PDB file of C-alpha atoms in Angstrom:
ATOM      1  CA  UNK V   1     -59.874 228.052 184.042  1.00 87.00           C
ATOM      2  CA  UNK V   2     -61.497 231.206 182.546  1.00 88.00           C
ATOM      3  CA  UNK V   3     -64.692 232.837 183.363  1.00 91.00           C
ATOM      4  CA  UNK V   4     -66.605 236.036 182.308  1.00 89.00           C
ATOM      5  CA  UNK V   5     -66.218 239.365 184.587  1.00 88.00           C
ATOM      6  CA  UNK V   6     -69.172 239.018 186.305  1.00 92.00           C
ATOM      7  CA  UNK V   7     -71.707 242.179 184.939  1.00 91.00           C
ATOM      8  CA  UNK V   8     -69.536 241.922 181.640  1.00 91.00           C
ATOM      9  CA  UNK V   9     -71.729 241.786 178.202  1.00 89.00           C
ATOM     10  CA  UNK V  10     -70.332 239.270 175.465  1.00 92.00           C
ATOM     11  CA  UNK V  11     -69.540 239.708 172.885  1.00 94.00           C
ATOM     12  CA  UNK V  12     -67.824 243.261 173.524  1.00 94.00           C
ATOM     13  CA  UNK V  13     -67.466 243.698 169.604  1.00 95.00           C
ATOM     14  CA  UNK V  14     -70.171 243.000 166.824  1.00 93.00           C
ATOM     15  CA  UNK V  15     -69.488 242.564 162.884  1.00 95.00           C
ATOM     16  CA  UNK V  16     -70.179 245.504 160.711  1.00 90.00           C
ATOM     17  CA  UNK V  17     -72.617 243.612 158.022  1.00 91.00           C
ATOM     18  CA  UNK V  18     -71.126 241.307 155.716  1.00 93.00           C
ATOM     19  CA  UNK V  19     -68.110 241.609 157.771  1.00 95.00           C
ATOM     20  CA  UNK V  20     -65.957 238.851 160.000  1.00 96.00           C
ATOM     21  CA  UNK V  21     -63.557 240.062 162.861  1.00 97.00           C
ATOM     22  CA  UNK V  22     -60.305 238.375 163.756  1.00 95.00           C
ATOM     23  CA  UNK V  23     -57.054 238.629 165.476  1.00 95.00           C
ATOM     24  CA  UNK V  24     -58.212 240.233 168.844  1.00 96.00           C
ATOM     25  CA  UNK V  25     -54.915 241.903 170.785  1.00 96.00           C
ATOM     26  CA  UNK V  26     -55.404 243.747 173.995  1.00 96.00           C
ATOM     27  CA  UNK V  27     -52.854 245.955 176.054  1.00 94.00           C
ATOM     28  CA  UNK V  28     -53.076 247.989 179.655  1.00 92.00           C
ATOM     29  CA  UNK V  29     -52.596 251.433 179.086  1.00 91.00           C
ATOM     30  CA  UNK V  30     -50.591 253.944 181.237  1.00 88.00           C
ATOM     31  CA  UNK V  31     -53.631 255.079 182.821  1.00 90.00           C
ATOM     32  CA  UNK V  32     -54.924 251.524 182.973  1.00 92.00           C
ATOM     33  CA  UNK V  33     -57.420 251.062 180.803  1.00 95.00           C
ATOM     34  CA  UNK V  34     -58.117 248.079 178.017  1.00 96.00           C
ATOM     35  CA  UNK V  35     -57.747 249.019 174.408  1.00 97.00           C
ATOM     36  CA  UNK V  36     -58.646 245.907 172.068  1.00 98.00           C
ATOM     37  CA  UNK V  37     -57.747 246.106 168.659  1.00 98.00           C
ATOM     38  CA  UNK V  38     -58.919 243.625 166.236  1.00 98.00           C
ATOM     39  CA  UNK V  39     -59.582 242.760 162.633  1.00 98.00           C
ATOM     40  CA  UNK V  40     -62.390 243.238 160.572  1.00 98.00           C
ATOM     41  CA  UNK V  41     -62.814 241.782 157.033  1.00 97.00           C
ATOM     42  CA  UNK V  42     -65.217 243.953 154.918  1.00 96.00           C
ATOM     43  CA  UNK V  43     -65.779 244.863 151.288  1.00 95.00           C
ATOM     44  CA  UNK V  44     -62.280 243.456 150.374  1.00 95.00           C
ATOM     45  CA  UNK V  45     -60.270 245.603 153.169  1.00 97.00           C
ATOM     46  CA  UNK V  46     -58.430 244.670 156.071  1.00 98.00           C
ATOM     47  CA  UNK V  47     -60.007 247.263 159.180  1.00 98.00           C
ATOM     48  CA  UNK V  48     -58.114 247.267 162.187  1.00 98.00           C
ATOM     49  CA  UNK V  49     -60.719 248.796 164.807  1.00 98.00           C
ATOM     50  CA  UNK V  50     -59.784 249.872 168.598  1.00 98.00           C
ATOM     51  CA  UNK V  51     -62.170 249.870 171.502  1.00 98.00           C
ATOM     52  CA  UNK V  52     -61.673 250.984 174.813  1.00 97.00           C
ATOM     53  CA  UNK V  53     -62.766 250.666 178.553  1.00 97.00           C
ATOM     54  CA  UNK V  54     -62.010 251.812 181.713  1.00 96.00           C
ATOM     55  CA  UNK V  55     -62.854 248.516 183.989  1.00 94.00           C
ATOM     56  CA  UNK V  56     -63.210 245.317 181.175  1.00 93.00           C
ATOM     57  CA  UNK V  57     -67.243 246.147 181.723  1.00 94.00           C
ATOM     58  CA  UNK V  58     -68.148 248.871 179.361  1.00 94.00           C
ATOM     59  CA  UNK V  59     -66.376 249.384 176.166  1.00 95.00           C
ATOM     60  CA  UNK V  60     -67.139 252.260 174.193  1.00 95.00           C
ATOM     61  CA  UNK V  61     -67.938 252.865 170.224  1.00 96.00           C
ATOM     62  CA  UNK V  62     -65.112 251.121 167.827  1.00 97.00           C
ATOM     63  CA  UNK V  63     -62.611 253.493 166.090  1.00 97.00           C
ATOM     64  CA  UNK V  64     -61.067 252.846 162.598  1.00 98.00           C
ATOM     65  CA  UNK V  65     -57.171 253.059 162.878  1.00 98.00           C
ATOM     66  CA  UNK V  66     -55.977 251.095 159.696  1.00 98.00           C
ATOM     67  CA  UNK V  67     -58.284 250.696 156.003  1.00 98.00           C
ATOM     68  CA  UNK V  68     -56.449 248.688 153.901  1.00 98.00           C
ATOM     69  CA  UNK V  69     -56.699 246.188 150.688  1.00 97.00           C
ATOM     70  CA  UNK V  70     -57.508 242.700 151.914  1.00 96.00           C
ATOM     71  CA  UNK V  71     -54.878 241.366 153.375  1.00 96.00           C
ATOM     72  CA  UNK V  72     -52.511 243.629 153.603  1.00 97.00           C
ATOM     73  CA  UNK V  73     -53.083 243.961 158.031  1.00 98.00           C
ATOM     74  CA  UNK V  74     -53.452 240.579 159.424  1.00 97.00           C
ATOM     75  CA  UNK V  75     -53.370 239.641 163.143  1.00 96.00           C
ATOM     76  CA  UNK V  76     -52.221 242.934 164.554  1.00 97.00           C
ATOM     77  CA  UNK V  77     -49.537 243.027 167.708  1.00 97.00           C
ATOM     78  CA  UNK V  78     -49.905 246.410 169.682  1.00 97.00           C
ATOM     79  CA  UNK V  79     -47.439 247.176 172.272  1.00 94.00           C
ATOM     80  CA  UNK V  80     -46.566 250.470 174.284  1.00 86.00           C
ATOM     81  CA  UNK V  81     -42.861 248.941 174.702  1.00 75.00           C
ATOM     82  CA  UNK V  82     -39.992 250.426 176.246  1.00 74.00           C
ATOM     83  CA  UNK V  83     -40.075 253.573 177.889  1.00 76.00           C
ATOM     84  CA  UNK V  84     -40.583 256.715 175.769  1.00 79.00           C
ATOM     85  CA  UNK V  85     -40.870 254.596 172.778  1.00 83.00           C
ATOM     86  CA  UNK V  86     -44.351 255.186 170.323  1.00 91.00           C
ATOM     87  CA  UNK V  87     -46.992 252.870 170.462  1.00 95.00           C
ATOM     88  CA  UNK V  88     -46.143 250.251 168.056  1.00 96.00           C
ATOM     89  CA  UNK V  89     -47.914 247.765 166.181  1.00 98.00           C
ATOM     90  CA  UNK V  90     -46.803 245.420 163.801  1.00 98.00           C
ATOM     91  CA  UNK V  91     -49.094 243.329 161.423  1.00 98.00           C
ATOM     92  CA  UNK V  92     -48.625 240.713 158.396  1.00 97.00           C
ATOM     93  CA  UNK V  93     -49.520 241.714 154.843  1.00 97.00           C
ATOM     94  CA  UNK V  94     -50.018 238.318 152.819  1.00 95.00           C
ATOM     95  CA  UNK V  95     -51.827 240.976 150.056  1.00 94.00           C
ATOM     96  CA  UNK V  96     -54.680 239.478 148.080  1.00 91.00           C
ATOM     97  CA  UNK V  97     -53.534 235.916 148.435  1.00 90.00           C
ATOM     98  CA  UNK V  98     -54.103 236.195 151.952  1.00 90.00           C
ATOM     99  CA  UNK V  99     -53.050 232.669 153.687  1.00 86.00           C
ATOM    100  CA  UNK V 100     -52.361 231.006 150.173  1.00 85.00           C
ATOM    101  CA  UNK V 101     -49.676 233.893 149.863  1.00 88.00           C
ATOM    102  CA  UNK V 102     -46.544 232.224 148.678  1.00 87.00           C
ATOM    103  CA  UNK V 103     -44.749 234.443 151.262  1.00 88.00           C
ATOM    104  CA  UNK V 104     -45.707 236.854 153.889  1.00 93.00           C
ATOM    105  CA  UNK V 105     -43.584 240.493 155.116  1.00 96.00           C
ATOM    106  CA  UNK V 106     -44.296 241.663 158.640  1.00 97.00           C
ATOM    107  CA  UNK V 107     -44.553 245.480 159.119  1.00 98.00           C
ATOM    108  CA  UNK V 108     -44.628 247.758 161.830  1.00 98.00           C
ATOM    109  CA  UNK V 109     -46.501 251.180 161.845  1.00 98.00           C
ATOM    110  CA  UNK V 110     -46.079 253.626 164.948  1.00 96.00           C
ATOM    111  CA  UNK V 111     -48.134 256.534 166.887  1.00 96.00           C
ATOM    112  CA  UNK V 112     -48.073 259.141 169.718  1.00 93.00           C
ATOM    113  CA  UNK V 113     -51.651 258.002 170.610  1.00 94.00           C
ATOM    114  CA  UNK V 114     -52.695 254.689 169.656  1.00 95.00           C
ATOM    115  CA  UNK V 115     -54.758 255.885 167.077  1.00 97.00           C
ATOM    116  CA  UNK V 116     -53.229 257.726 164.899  1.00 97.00           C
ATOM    117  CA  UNK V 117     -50.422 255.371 163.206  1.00 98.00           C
ATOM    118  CA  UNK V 118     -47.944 256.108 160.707  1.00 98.00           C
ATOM    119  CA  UNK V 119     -47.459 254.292 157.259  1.00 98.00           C
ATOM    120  CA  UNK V 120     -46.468 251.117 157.552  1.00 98.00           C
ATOM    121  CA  UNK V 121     -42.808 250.180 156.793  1.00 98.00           C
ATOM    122  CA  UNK V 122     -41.282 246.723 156.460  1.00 98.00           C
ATOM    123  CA  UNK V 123     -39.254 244.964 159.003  1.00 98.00           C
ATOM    124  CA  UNK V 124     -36.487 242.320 158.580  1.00 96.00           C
ATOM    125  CA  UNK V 125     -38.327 239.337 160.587  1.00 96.00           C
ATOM    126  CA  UNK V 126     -38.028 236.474 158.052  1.00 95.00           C
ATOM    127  CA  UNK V 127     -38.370 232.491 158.854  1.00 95.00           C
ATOM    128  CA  UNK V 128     -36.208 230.670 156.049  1.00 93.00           C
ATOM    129  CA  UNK V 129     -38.628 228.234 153.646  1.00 93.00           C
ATOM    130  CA  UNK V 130     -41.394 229.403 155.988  1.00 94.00           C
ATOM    131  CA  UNK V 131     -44.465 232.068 155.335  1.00 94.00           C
ATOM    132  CA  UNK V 132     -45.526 233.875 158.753  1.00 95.00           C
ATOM    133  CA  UNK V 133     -49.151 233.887 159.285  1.00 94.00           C
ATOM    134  CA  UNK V 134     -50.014 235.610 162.529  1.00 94.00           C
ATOM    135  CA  UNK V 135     -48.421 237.494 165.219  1.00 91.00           C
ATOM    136  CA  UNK V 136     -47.677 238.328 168.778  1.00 95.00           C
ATOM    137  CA  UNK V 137     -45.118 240.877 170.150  1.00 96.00           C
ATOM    138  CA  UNK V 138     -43.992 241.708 173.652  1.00 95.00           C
ATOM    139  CA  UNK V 139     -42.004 244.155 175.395  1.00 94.00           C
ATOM    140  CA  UNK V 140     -39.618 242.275 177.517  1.00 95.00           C
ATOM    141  CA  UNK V 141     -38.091 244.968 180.641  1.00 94.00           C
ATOM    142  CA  UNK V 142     -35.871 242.603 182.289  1.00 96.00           C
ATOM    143  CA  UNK V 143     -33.949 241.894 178.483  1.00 95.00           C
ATOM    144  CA  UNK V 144     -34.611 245.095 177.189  1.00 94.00           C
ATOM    145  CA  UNK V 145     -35.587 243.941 173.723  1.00 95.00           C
ATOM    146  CA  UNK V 146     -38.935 242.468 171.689  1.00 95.00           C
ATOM    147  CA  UNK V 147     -40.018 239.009 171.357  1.00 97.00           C
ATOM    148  CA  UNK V 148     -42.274 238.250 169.063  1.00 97.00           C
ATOM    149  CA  UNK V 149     -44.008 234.794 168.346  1.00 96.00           C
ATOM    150  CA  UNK V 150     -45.738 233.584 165.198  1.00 96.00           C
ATOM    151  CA  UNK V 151     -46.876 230.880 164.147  1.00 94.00           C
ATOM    152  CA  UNK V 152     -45.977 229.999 160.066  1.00 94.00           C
ATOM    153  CA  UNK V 153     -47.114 227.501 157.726  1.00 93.00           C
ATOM    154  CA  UNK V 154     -44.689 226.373 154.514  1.00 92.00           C
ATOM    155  CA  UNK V 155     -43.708 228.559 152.018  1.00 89.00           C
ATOM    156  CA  UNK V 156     -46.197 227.425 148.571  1.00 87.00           C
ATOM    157  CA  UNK V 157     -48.485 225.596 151.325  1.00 87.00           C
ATOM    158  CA  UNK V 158     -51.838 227.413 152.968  1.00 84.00           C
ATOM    159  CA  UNK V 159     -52.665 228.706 156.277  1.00 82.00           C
ATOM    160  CA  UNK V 160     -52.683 225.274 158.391  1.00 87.00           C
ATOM    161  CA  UNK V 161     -49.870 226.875 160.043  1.00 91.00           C
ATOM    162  CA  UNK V 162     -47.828 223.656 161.646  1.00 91.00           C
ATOM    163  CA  UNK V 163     -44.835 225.482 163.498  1.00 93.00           C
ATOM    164  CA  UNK V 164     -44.549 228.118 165.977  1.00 94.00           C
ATOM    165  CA  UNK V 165     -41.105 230.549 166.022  1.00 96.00           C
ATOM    166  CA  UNK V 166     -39.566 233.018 168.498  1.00 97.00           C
ATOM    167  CA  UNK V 167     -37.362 236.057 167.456  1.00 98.00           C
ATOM    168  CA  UNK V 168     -35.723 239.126 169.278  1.00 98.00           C
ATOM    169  CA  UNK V 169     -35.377 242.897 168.436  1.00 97.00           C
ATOM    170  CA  UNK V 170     -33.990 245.655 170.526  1.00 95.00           C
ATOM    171  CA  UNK V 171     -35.951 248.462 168.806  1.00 94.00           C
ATOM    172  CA  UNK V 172     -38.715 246.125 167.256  1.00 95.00           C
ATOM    173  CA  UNK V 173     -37.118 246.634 163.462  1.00 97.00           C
ATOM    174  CA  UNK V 174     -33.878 244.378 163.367  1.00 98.00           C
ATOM    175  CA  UNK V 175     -34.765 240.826 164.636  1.00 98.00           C
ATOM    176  CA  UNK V 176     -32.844 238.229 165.304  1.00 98.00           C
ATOM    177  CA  UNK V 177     -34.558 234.507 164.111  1.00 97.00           C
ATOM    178  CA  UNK V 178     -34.161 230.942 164.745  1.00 97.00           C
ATOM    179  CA  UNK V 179     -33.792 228.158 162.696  1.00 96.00           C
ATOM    180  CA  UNK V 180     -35.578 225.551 165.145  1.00 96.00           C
ATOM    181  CA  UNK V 181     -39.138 226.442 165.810  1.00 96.00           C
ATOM    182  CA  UNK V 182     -40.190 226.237 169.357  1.00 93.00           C
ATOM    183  CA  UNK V 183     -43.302 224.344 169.061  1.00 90.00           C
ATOM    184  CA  UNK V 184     -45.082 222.309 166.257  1.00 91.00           C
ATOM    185  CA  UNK V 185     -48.187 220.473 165.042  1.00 88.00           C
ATOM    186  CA  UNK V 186     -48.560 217.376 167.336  1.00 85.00           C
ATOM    187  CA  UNK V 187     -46.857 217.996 170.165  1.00 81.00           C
ATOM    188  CA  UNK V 188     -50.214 217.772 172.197  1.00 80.00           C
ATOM    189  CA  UNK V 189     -53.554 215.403 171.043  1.00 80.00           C
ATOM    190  CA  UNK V 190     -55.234 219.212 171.305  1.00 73.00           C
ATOM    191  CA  UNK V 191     -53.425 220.966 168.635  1.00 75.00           C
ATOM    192  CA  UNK V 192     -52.444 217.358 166.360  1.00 79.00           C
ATOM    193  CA  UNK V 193     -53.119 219.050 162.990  1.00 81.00           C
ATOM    194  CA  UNK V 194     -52.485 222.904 163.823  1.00 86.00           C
ATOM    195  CA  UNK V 195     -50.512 225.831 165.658  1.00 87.00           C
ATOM    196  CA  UNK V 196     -52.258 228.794 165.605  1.00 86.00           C
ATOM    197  CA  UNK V 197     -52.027 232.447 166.891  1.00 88.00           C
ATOM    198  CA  UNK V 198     -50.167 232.324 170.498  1.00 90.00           C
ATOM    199  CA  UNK V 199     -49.632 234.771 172.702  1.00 92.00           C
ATOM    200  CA  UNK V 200     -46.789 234.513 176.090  1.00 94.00           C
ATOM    201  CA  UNK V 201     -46.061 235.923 179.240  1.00 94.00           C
ATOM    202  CA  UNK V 202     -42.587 236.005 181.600  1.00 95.00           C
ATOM    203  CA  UNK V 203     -41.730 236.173 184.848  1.00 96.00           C
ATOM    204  CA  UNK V 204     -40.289 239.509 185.937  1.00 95.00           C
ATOM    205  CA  UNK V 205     -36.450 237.910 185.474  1.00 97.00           C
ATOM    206  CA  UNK V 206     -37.767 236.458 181.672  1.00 96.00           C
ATOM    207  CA  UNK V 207     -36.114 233.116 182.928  1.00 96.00           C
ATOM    208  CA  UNK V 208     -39.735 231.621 182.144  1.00 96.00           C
ATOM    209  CA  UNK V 209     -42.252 231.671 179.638  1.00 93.00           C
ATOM    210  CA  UNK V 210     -45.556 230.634 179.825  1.00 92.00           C
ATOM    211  CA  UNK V 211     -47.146 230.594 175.989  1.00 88.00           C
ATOM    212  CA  UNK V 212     -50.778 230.245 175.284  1.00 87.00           C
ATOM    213  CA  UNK V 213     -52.148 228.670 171.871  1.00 79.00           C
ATOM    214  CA  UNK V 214     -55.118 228.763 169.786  1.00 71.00           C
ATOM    215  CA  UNK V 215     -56.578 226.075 168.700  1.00 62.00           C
ATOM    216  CA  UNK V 216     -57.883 226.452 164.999  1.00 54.00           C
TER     217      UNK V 216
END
């Protein structure tokens, strides 16, 4: 059961116009405050924006960290990840075709500050006969490694994305994949026709995960 912050004003993050956001990803900084990146579609580019706050009340004026080509950034993952690693964030590029793409690359740009990010470069997290449509990653202390989660749809099909996969990296470049997806289309009356973009949490020992899906 989920209910606003009381004093909080929705929506925190408005369209440019002509322009649709997507793909919202938050993370806790070091000095504990919110930064929410997310997607905006504008003009033919791909915009991943950042906005911050200090208490989940007041968020201050959105900053441009990515301009590319429609679609070359969809449903960013930002992590701060293991200790004295760079912020990370890793994205799918489905190019122009966006989710009619006959297949999809994941990449993975980095950055002292959050906003500031390198080029991106391509990482080896591939799903067999599948295309991967969106994207979740998280640092994992009590394994040491990344997990990511996506959710993929079949390779020549569209974006009604009908399976949902788990795969493991120690430095977030080199992932290890699974031919069995962990979830798919049907497996609950609310999400019959569709897996979308999930998201997970652990317990501190990682013997548990709780995963959280949206419904399309």
């Amino acid at each position: 059961t989920w209910t606003p912050l009381p004093g909080v004003s929705n929506p925190v993050a408005h369209p440019d116009t002509n322009a649709y956001l997507s793909d919202p990803d938050i993370i806790l900084n070091t000095d504990n405050s919110l930064w929410l990146y997310y997607r905006s579609v504008v003009n033919s580019r791909n915009i991943i924006k950042v906005i911050q706050s200090a208490d989940g009340l007041h968020w201050g004026t959105p900053t441009d960290v990515v301009n590319v080509p429609s679609h070359e950034a969809v449903s960013p993952a930002v992590i701060r990840g293991a200790p004295q690693a760079p912020w990370q964030m890793w994205s799918v590029n489905s190019g122009g075709a966006g989710c009619s793409a006959p297949i999809t690359t994941i990449e993975r740009r980095t950055s002292a500050d959050g906003l500031n990010w390198s080029a991106p470069a391509t990482v080896d997290l591939a799903q067999p006969g599948q295309s991967i449509w969106h994207f979740d990653v998280q640092w994992i202390p009590a394994r040491a490694e990344y997990w990511a989660l996506y959710n993929t749809y079949p390779a020549g099909a569209t974006c009604a994305t009908n399976a949902l996969y788990l795969a493991r990296s120690a430095d977030g470049v080199s992932w290890t994949t699974y031919p069995s997806p962990i979830a798919t289309a049907g497996l609950t009356p609310a999400f019959q026709h569709i897996i979308y973009r999930s998201t997970f949490m652990t317990n501190p020992a990682a013997t548990k995960v709780k995963l959280w899906d949206h419904k399309s």
